[in-house]
Amino acid sequence: MKLSEIGEFGFIERFAHRFEDLITPPAMGIGDDCAIFPANELYDYVFTTDMLVEDIHFIRSKISPFNLGHKALTVNISDIAAMGAKPVGSFLSIAIPANVEVEYLDELMEGYHQLSQRFHIPLMGGDTTRSPEKLIINISVIGRIGKNQSRLRSMACAGDIIAVTGFLGDSATGLKVLLENHKTSWLTDYFVQCHNRPNAAVEEGIWLGEQNGVHAMMDISDGIASDLKHILKASGKAAIIETDKLPISGQLIEYAEAKRLNIIQLATSGGEDYQLLVTIKDSEFDSIANAFKKRFNKPLYPIGQIEEGKPQISYFNNGEPTSEPGSGFNHFV
Ligand code: ADP
Ligand code: MG
């Protein structure tokens, strides 16, 4: 059987349940953005690991080594932010082919260090090895959070407002610009920057995790069409998404018009925006969104609502039902 027949998640489902009885709750293993290890009466530790493989996750000629180091760490601390936790340490394992020079690696570590310094995340270990042809970077990050305060994918409740922390679709447009070699302009520079130099919502995640009305939380790595389904499956709930409410940057609106791009598809299925996807108790949404605006000087964008029902998403456009725009990025199709 080919992996493409069952996909990444089909593969994980084949073995994940066999390890469940080796975990003692409240520790938690496979299935969320991070695993959880109870530390003491005050704290839990959360742990995540993510791998970037050359020509699968990045093309070496299309991203600077500085940005690659920065992005590799960003995608990991984004999973820590998705729990509401504070990143406290990282590990870096790297497999290096012969055609990668030391100067390249110095730049890569410069990007890694700059982000580590910004959030005070020490690099605490790792592994270095040769690789036959491709550059492979695997990072693990540990985070810390108040006991039982982690926001899980399983915590969505019927009636919750679904919200995101920022624009969707810009990173996917950047990838399109790079892969299709679009003519460069200030607009394409913006999208490529969003793709190659994303920011993890670290402070937003910690802040949201401190609000009682915030229920489920995860980061958007594959696009909401796919990522929201993880929340729905884990919570046993359905959702509606109002596509006219998706936050789209002015840049994307302008570029999509010129290039005839499908904005909704890019915003729902593109991925790699690394915004946070949260579900918030209906009655508390306005006060949390107002406080978020004051704290971060940007809106928390409501895009839909959690409902009772099978774990599927119904899409609406200006109140009218509309078809599913796409189903998110999948590595094995
Ligand atoms: P994320 O995009 O948030 O990093 P993924 O979608 O990559 O999460 O993974 C989903 C879940 O499956 C996570 O809990 C992750 O730790 C787990 N997982 C993925 N691959 C493996 C693997 N090879 N072995 C064990 N767990 C895995
Ligand atoms: Mg994640």
Coordinates of C-alpha atoms and ligand atoms in Angstrom, one line a residue, residues 32-33 50 75 78-79 82 153 218-221, ligand 2:
D32 CA -2.3 17.9 19.7
D33 CA 0.2 20.6 18.8
D50 CA 9.0 19.5 13.6
V75 CA 7.2 26.7 13.0
S78 CA 4.2 28.3 16.8
D79 CA 3.1 24.8 18.2
A82 CA -0.8 27.1 20.1
R153 CA -7.9 20.9 20.2
M218 CA -4.1 25.4 17.5
D219 CA -1.8 27.0 15.0
I220 CA -2.6 27.2 11.3
S221 CA 0.1 25.3 9.5
Ligands
MG2 MG 0.4 22.8 15.1

